[in-house]
PDB file of C-alpha atoms in Angstrom:
ATOM      1  CA  MET A  12     -75.807-102.702  21.761  1.00 53.00           C
ATOM      2  CA  ASN A  13     -73.864-104.350  24.574  1.00 46.00           C
ATOM      3  CA  GLN A  14     -75.182-106.387  26.859  1.00 43.00           C
ATOM      4  CA  ARG A  15     -76.529-104.525  29.186  1.00 42.00           C
ATOM      5  CA  ALA A  16     -77.970-102.828  27.022  1.00 45.00           C
ATOM      6  CA  ARG A  17     -80.232-105.203  25.548  1.00 45.00           C
ATOM      7  CA  MET A  18     -81.798-106.644  28.896  1.00 39.00           C
ATOM      8  CA  ARG A  19     -82.315-102.914  28.904  1.00 41.00           C
ATOM      9  CA  THR A  20     -84.169-103.316  25.852  1.00 45.00           C
ATOM     10  CA  LEU A  21     -85.771-105.842  27.602  1.00 39.00           C
ATOM     11  CA  LEU A  22     -87.059-105.161  30.984  1.00 36.00           C
ATOM     12  CA  LEU A  23     -88.404-101.701  29.028  1.00 42.00           C
ATOM     13  CA  PHE A  24     -90.805-103.927  26.812  1.00 41.00           C
ATOM     14  CA  SER A  25     -92.201-106.463  29.316  1.00 43.00           C
ATOM     15  CA  ASP A  26     -95.325-104.904  29.954  1.00 46.00           C
ATOM     16  CA  ALA A  27     -95.758-105.772  26.178  1.00 47.00           C
ATOM     17  CA  PHE A  28     -95.536-109.361  26.240  1.00 48.00           C
ATOM     18  CA  SER A  29     -96.732-111.895  29.270  1.00 52.00           C
ATOM     19  CA  GLU A  30     -93.610-113.102  31.507  1.00 55.00           C
ATOM     20  CA  ALA A  31     -93.785-117.205  29.678  1.00 52.00           C
ATOM     21  CA  GLU A  32     -92.538-114.620  26.402  1.00 49.00           C
ATOM     22  CA  ILE A  33     -90.370-112.251  27.922  1.00 43.00           C
ATOM     23  CA  SER A  34     -88.710-115.649  29.616  1.00 52.00           C
ATOM     24  CA  ASP A  35     -88.448-117.758  25.713  1.00 51.00           C
ATOM     25  CA  MET A  36     -87.024-114.167  25.379  1.00 45.00           C
ATOM     26  CA  LYS A  37     -84.455-114.213  27.426  1.00 46.00           C
ATOM     27  CA  ASN A  38     -83.537-117.647  26.716  1.00 50.00           C
ATOM     28  CA  LEU A  39     -83.198-117.149  23.287  1.00 44.00           C
ATOM     29  CA  TYR A  40     -80.487-114.002  24.028  1.00 44.00           C
ATOM     30  CA  VAL A  41     -78.529-116.587  25.748  1.00 42.00           C
ATOM     31  CA  ILE A  42     -78.379-118.435  23.010  1.00 43.00           C
ATOM     32  CA  VAL A  43     -77.604-115.995  20.554  1.00 41.00           C
ATOM     33  CA  LEU A  44     -75.013-115.024  22.731  1.00 43.00           C
ATOM     34  CA  LEU A  45     -73.416-117.915  23.370  1.00 44.00           C
ATOM     35  CA  MET A  46     -72.852-118.362  19.879  1.00 46.00           C
ATOM     36  CA  HIS A  47     -71.675-115.042  19.481  1.00 44.00           C
ATOM     37  CA  LEU A  48     -69.232-116.545  22.084  1.00 40.00           C
ATOM     38  CA  SER A  49     -68.259-120.148  20.508  1.00 44.00           C
ATOM     39  CA  ALA A  50     -67.676-118.111  16.748  1.00 42.00           C
ATOM     40  CA  LEU A  51     -65.574-116.164  18.898  1.00 39.00           C
ATOM     41  CA  VAL A  52     -63.646-118.617  20.305  1.00 37.00           C
ATOM     42  CA  SER A  53     -63.159-120.562  17.673  1.00 39.00           C
ATOM     43  CA  HIS A  54     -61.860-118.188  15.703  1.00 42.00           C
ATOM     44  CA  GLY A  55     -59.280-117.524  18.421  1.00 41.00           C
ATOM     45  CA  GLN A  56     -58.128-121.609  18.056  1.00 39.00           C
ATOM     46  CA  CYS A  57     -58.128-120.977  14.690  1.00 37.00           C
ATOM     47  CA  LYS A  58     -56.239-118.093  14.367  1.00 42.00           C
ATOM     48  CA  HIS A  59     -53.852-120.393  17.042  1.00 39.00           C
ATOM     49  CA  GLY A  60     -53.530-123.237  15.399  1.00 41.00           C
ATOM     50  CA  HIS A  61     -52.213-121.152  11.686  1.00 40.00           C
ATOM     51  CA  ASN A  62     -49.345-119.647  13.087  1.00 48.00           C
ATOM     52  CA  PHE A  63     -48.877-122.518  15.137  1.00 46.00           C
ATOM     53  CA  THR A  64     -48.573-124.985  10.852  1.00 57.00           C
ATOM     54  CA  HIS A  65     -46.808-121.151   9.948  1.00 62.00           C
ATOM     55  CA  ASN A  66     -43.931-121.887  11.984  1.00 78.00           C
ATOM     56  CA  TYR A  67     -43.719-125.905  11.161  1.00 78.00           C
ATOM     57  CA  GLN A  68     -43.362-125.098   6.841  1.00 86.00           C
ATOM     58  CA  ASN A  69     -40.852-122.565   7.893  1.00 91.00           C
ATOM     59  CA  HIS A  70     -39.504-124.846  10.544  1.00 94.00           C
ATOM     60  CA  VAL A  71     -39.076-128.186   7.241  1.00 95.00           C
ATOM     61  CA  LYS A  72     -38.351-124.967   5.122  1.00 95.00           C
ATOM     62  CA  LEU A  73     -35.362-123.512   6.458  1.00 97.00           C
ATOM     63  CA  VAL A  74     -33.677-127.327   7.802  1.00 98.00           C
ATOM     64  CA  ARG A  75     -34.373-128.354   4.233  1.00 97.00           C
ATOM     65  CA  LYS A  76     -32.019-124.631   2.723  1.00 97.00           C
ATOM     66  CA  LEU A  77     -29.613-125.503   5.580  1.00 98.00           C
ATOM     67  CA  LEU A  78     -29.709-129.167   4.649  1.00 98.00           C
ATOM     68  CA  GLU A  79     -28.944-128.325   0.635  1.00 97.00           C
ATOM     69  CA  GLN A  80     -26.182-125.868   1.231  1.00 96.00           C
ATOM     70  CA  LYS A  81     -22.518-127.400   0.331  1.00 93.00           C
ATOM     71  CA  ARG A  82     -21.156-126.038   3.327  1.00 94.00           C
ATOM     72  CA  TYR A  83     -20.628-128.411   6.599  1.00 97.00           C
ATOM     73  CA  LEU A  84     -22.634-128.459   9.330  1.00 98.00           C
ATOM     74  CA  THR A  85     -21.956-129.876  12.773  1.00 97.00           C
ATOM     75  CA  VAL A  86     -23.173-130.454  15.807  1.00 98.00           C
ATOM     76  CA  SER A  87     -22.655-127.879  18.082  1.00 97.00           C
ATOM     77  CA  ARG A  88     -23.620-129.459  20.914  1.00 97.00           C
ATOM     78  CA  GLY A  89     -25.615-132.607  22.289  1.00 96.00           C
ATOM     79  CA  LEU A  90     -27.188-133.967  25.162  1.00 95.00           C
ATOM     80  CA  TYR A  91     -26.916-137.858  25.096  1.00 95.00           C
ATOM     81  CA  SER A  92     -28.142-140.680  27.215  1.00 92.00           C
ATOM     82  CA  HIS A  93     -26.772-143.181  25.529  1.00 88.00           C
ATOM     83  CA  SER A  94     -22.825-143.618  27.151  1.00 87.00           C
ATOM     84  CA  ASP A  95     -21.333-144.200  23.122  1.00 87.00           C
ATOM     85  CA  TYR A  96     -22.307-141.546  21.928  1.00 92.00           C
ATOM     86  CA  PRO A  97     -20.996-140.155  18.309  1.00 94.00           C
ATOM     87  CA  MET A  98     -18.360-136.952  18.627  1.00 94.00           C
ATOM     88  CA  CYS A  99     -16.604-134.537  15.790  1.00 96.00           C
ATOM     89  CA  VAL A 100     -20.776-134.854  13.863  1.00 97.00           C
ATOM     90  CA  ARG A 101     -19.330-133.345  10.658  1.00 97.00           C
ATOM     91  CA  SER A 102     -21.623-133.383   7.443  1.00 98.00           C
ATOM     92  CA  ARG A 103     -22.604-132.040   4.524  1.00 97.00           C
ATOM     93  CA  PHE A 104     -24.739-131.860   1.286  1.00 98.00           C
ATOM     94  CA  GLU A 105     -23.803-133.952  -1.421  1.00 97.00           C
ATOM     95  CA  SER A 106     -26.724-135.092  -4.056  1.00 97.00           C
ATOM     96  CA  HIS A 107     -30.481-134.567  -4.156  1.00 96.00           C
ATOM     97  CA  ALA A 108     -32.520-137.942  -3.622  1.00 92.00           C
ATOM     98  CA  LEU A 109     -35.860-138.500  -4.535  1.00 85.00           C
ATOM     99  CA  ALA A 110     -37.805-137.158  -1.133  1.00 89.00           C
ATOM    100  CA  GLY A 111     -34.866-135.145   0.524  1.00 96.00           C
ATOM    101  CA  VAL A 112     -31.450-135.621   0.330  1.00 97.00           C
ATOM    102  CA  ILE A 113     -27.238-136.770   0.990  1.00 97.00           C
ATOM    103  CA  HIS A 114     -24.869-136.527   2.524  1.00 98.00           C
ATOM    104  CA  LYS A 115     -21.511-137.569   3.938  1.00 97.00           C
ATOM    105  CA  LEU A 116     -21.038-137.382   7.239  1.00 97.00           C
ATOM    106  CA  HIS A 117     -18.165-137.865   9.257  1.00 96.00           C
ATOM    107  CA  TYR A 118     -18.428-138.554  13.372  1.00 96.00           C
ATOM    108  CA  TYR A 119     -15.422-140.154  15.484  1.00 94.00           C
ATOM    109  CA  GLY A 120     -16.193-143.397  17.584  1.00 88.00           C
ATOM    110  CA  GLN A 121     -15.205-142.258  21.758  1.00 81.00           C
ATOM    111  CA  GLU A 122     -11.465-143.705  21.834  1.00 66.00           C
ATOM    112  CA  SER A 123     -12.628-146.254  25.299  1.00 59.00           C
ATOM    113  CA  LYS A 124     -15.543-145.799  27.676  1.00 60.00           C
ATOM    114  CA  GLY A 125     -14.809-143.474  30.247  1.00 56.00           C
ATOM    115  CA  LYS A 126     -11.976-141.259  27.605  1.00 58.00           C
ATOM    116  CA  ARG A 127     -14.229-139.860  25.473  1.00 64.00           C
ATOM    117  CA  ARG A 128     -11.808-138.584  23.403  1.00 70.00           C
ATOM    118  CA  PRO A 129     -12.451-139.629  19.518  1.00 73.00           C
ATOM    119  CA  GLY A 130     -11.200-142.386  18.672  1.00 78.00           C
ATOM    120  CA  LYS A 131     -11.359-143.985  15.700  1.00 87.00           C
ATOM    121  CA  ARG A 132     -13.176-142.229  12.093  1.00 92.00           C
ATOM    122  CA  HIS A 133     -16.154-142.889  10.027  1.00 93.00           C
ATOM    123  CA  THR A 134     -16.791-141.530   7.298  1.00 95.00           C
ATOM    124  CA  ILE A 135     -20.900-142.926   5.819  1.00 95.00           C
ATOM    125  CA  ARG A 136     -22.927-142.032   4.256  1.00 96.00           C
ATOM    126  CA  ALA A 137     -26.761-140.324   4.542  1.00 97.00           C
ATOM    127  CA  PHE A 138     -30.001-140.247   2.836  1.00 97.00           C
ATOM    128  CA  ILE A 139     -31.726-137.692   5.141  1.00 98.00           C
ATOM    129  CA  GLU A 140     -35.607-135.760   5.236  1.00 97.00           C
ATOM    130  CA  VAL A 141     -37.117-133.477   6.445  1.00 97.00           C
ATOM    131  CA  LYS A 142     -41.257-133.732   6.512  1.00 92.00           C
ATOM    132  CA  ALA A 143     -43.885-132.385   8.197  1.00 87.00           C
ATOM    133  CA  GLU A 144     -45.890-135.058  10.754  1.00 83.00           C
ATOM    134  CA  ASP A 145     -48.164-134.047  13.184  1.00 83.00           C
ATOM    135  CA  VAL A 146     -44.455-131.854  13.972  1.00 88.00           C
ATOM    136  CA  PRO A 147     -41.872-131.251  11.484  1.00 93.00           C
ATOM    137  CA  VAL A 148     -39.512-134.176  11.945  1.00 95.00           C
ATOM    138  CA  LEU A 149     -36.037-134.724  10.672  1.00 97.00           C
ATOM    139  CA  HIS A 150     -34.952-138.612   9.092  1.00 96.00           C
ATOM    140  CA  ILE A 151     -31.948-140.266   9.009  1.00 97.00           C
ATOM    141  CA  SER A 152     -30.814-142.805   7.621  1.00 96.00           C
ATOM    142  CA  ALA A 153     -27.001-143.886   7.858  1.00 96.00           C
ATOM    143  CA  TYR A 154     -25.279-146.428   6.389  1.00 94.00           C
ATOM    144  CA  LEU A 155     -22.445-148.329   6.988  1.00 91.00           C
ATOM    145  CA  ALA A 156     -20.490-150.190   4.324  1.00 86.00           C
ATOM    146  CA  GLY A 157     -21.669-153.524   4.354  1.00 86.00           C
ATOM    147  CA  GLY A 158     -25.135-151.935   4.708  1.00 87.00           C
ATOM    148  CA  ASN A 159     -26.378-151.753   7.728  1.00 92.00           C
ATOM    149  CA  VAL A 160     -27.722-148.716   9.727  1.00 94.00           C
ATOM    150  CA  ASP A 161     -25.409-147.098  12.666  1.00 94.00           C
ATOM    151  CA  PRO A 162     -27.408-146.244  14.721  1.00 92.00           C
ATOM    152  CA  ARG A 163     -25.825-143.649  16.090  1.00 92.00           C
ATOM    153  CA  VAL A 164     -26.185-141.348  13.911  1.00 95.00           C
ATOM    154  CA  SER A 165     -29.114-142.871  12.219  1.00 95.00           C
ATOM    155  CA  GLY A 166     -33.199-141.728  13.635  1.00 94.00           C
ATOM    156  CA  ARG A 167     -36.072-139.798  14.069  1.00 95.00           C
ATOM    157  CA  TYR A 168     -35.994-137.188  15.463  1.00 96.00           C
ATOM    158  CA  ASP A 169     -37.924-134.026  15.942  1.00 96.00           C
ATOM    159  CA  ILE A 170     -37.403-130.199  15.071  1.00 97.00           C
ATOM    160  CA  LEU A 171     -37.586-127.829  17.873  1.00 96.00           C
ATOM    161  CA  TYR A 172     -36.128-124.934  16.452  1.00 97.00           C
ATOM    162  CA  ALA A 173     -34.469-123.938  12.965  1.00 97.00           C
ATOM    163  CA  ALA A 174     -32.804-120.928  12.029  1.00 96.00           C
ATOM    164  CA  ASN A 175     -30.839-119.151   8.971  1.00 95.00           C
ATOM    165  CA  ILE A 176     -27.447-121.131  10.314  1.00 97.00           C
ATOM    166  CA  CYS A 177     -29.116-124.122  13.222  1.00 98.00           C
ATOM    167  CA  PHE A 178     -31.191-125.772  14.171  1.00 98.00           C
ATOM    168  CA  ILE A 179     -32.215-128.296  17.034  1.00 98.00           C
ATOM    169  CA  VAL A 180     -33.219-131.763  17.538  1.00 98.00           C
ATOM    170  CA  ARG A 181     -34.624-134.676  19.658  1.00 96.00           C
ATOM    171  CA  THR A 182     -35.839-138.323  19.840  1.00 93.00           C
ATOM    172  CA  ARG A 183     -38.865-139.120  21.627  1.00 83.00           C
ATOM    173  CA  LYS A 184     -39.256-141.786  24.714  1.00 72.00           C
ATOM    174  CA  HIS A 185     -38.458-144.610  22.580  1.00 73.00           C
ATOM    175  CA  GLY A 186     -35.211-145.380  22.550  1.00 73.00           C
ATOM    176  CA  PRO A 187     -31.950-143.399  23.145  1.00 81.00           C
ATOM    177  CA  LEU A 188     -32.532-139.909  24.271  1.00 90.00           C
ATOM    178  CA  GLN A 189     -31.140-137.304  21.970  1.00 94.00           C
ATOM    179  CA  CYS A 190     -31.203-133.535  22.260  1.00 97.00           C
ATOM    180  CA  LEU A 191     -28.579-131.462  19.429  1.00 98.00           C
ATOM    181  CA  LEU A 192     -28.231-128.757  18.541  1.00 98.00           C
ATOM    182  CA  TRP A 193     -27.457-128.673  14.543  1.00 98.00           C
ATOM    183  CA  ARG A 194     -25.192-125.539  12.909  1.00 98.00           C
ATOM    184  CA  ARG A 195     -23.419-124.580  10.340  1.00 97.00           C
ATOM    185  CA  ALA A 196     -19.423-125.176  10.901  1.00 96.00           C
ATOM    186  CA  VAL A 197     -18.636-121.828  10.179  1.00 94.00           C
ATOM    187  CA  ALA A 198     -19.914-119.225  11.955  1.00 94.00           C
ATOM    188  CA  THR A 199     -19.947-115.755  14.058  1.00 94.00           C
ATOM    189  CA  GLU A 200     -20.324-114.991  17.637  1.00 95.00           C
ATOM    190  CA  ARG A 201     -23.180-113.124  16.988  1.00 95.00           C
ATOM    191  CA  GLN A 202     -25.314-115.878  14.642  1.00 95.00           C
ATOM    192  CA  ARG A 203     -24.245-118.769  17.303  1.00 96.00           C
ATOM    193  CA  VAL A 204     -25.810-117.373  20.070  1.00 97.00           C
ATOM    194  CA  PRO A 205     -28.978-117.124  19.640  1.00 97.00           C
ATOM    195  CA  CYS A 206     -28.505-120.677  18.744  1.00 97.00           C
ATOM    196  CA  ARG A 207     -26.828-121.293  21.544  1.00 97.00           C
ATOM    197  CA  ASP A 208     -29.272-119.742  23.930  1.00 97.00           C
ATOM    198  CA  ALA A 209     -32.078-122.130  21.738  1.00 97.00           C
ATOM    199  CA  PHE A 210     -29.808-125.288  22.748  1.00 97.00           C
ATOM    200  CA  ARG A 211     -30.052-124.125  26.386  1.00 96.00           C
ATOM    201  CA  LYS A 212     -33.805-123.531  25.922  1.00 96.00           C
ATOM    202  CA  LEU A 213     -35.243-126.117  24.447  1.00 96.00           C
ATOM    203  CA  CYS A 214     -32.892-129.210  25.671  1.00 94.00           C
ATOM    204  CA  ALA A 215     -33.255-128.034  29.020  1.00 89.00           C
ATOM    205  CA  GLY A 216     -34.949-131.473  30.326  1.00 83.00           C
ATOM    206  CA  TYR A 217     -32.084-133.588  28.710  1.00 82.00           C
ATOM    207  CA  ARG A 218     -30.613-135.607  31.606  1.00 84.00           C
ATOM    208  CA  GLY A 219     -26.666-137.202  30.881  1.00 89.00           C
ATOM    209  CA  HIS A 220     -24.163-137.017  28.882  1.00 92.00           C
ATOM    210  CA  THR A 221     -23.139-132.771  26.925  1.00 93.00           C
ATOM    211  CA  PHE A 222     -20.639-132.658  23.887  1.00 94.00           C
ATOM    212  CA  VAL A 223     -19.882-129.632  22.429  1.00 95.00           C
ATOM    213  CA  TYR A 224     -17.895-129.702  19.490  1.00 95.00           C
ATOM    214  CA  THR A 225     -14.723-126.736  19.539  1.00 92.00           C
ATOM    215  CA  LYS A 226     -11.598-127.722  18.063  1.00 88.00           C
ATOM    216  CA  ASP A 227      -9.010-128.140  20.972  1.00 88.00           C
ATOM    217  CA  ARG A 228     -11.186-132.079  20.876  1.00 88.00           C
ATOM    218  CA  CYS A 229     -11.956-132.503  17.365  1.00 90.00           C
ATOM    219  CA  PRO A 230     -10.240-132.893  14.429  1.00 78.00           C
ATOM    220  CA  SER A 231      -9.838-130.799  11.966  1.00 66.00           C
ATOM    221  CA  GLY A 232     -12.952-129.014  13.853  1.00 49.00           C
ATOM    222  CA  ASN A 233     -14.287-125.613  13.886  1.00 44.00           C
ATOM    223  CA  ALA A 234     -14.631-124.375  17.774  1.00 48.00           C
ATOM    224  CA  THR A 235     -18.534-123.293  18.405  1.00 51.00           C
TER     225      THR A 235
END
């Protein structure tokens, strides 16, 4: 019975009840209607929340799978707020750790300020962990020879996007800002297009220095 029909029923029986009783019935009807609407809204919110949880879990699963493959991953595209950013970042799975994976990571420092050409090559070990916190998170702790953390390739990143061959992460609003597209080094053009499109969309709000991994810029690299 719809709302209009219910009100018609109340009016038809109005002669059988006092004015006070009719008022009480109308008030009760309003309360029941509000409870019904509240239940519908709550159901919608729960369903929406379930979808978000499912997406988060899917992001975590896909990123972990990529990190555990014995294929090189590259930072195919990056936006950096600071000028001293790493160039030509490549990383590959070495072993599992208690809560994550160990990668062997390579990158080039810049030859000199302002030139934006690869300089000294660095090879370091990185502990990488993927966690589902308030959002899916990627933690990278890359260690220099002396045991200190290398800040250029270490940090805590929110996972914004994940697919079978790539994922996109960005730092939060503290420290140097980065928005990065990690991708399998070897991929077809058809596979790369959705990753690039997602990067342009999700990293559009970042301003700063852009780096694109290409075989011309990166020794022994693969075009992206």
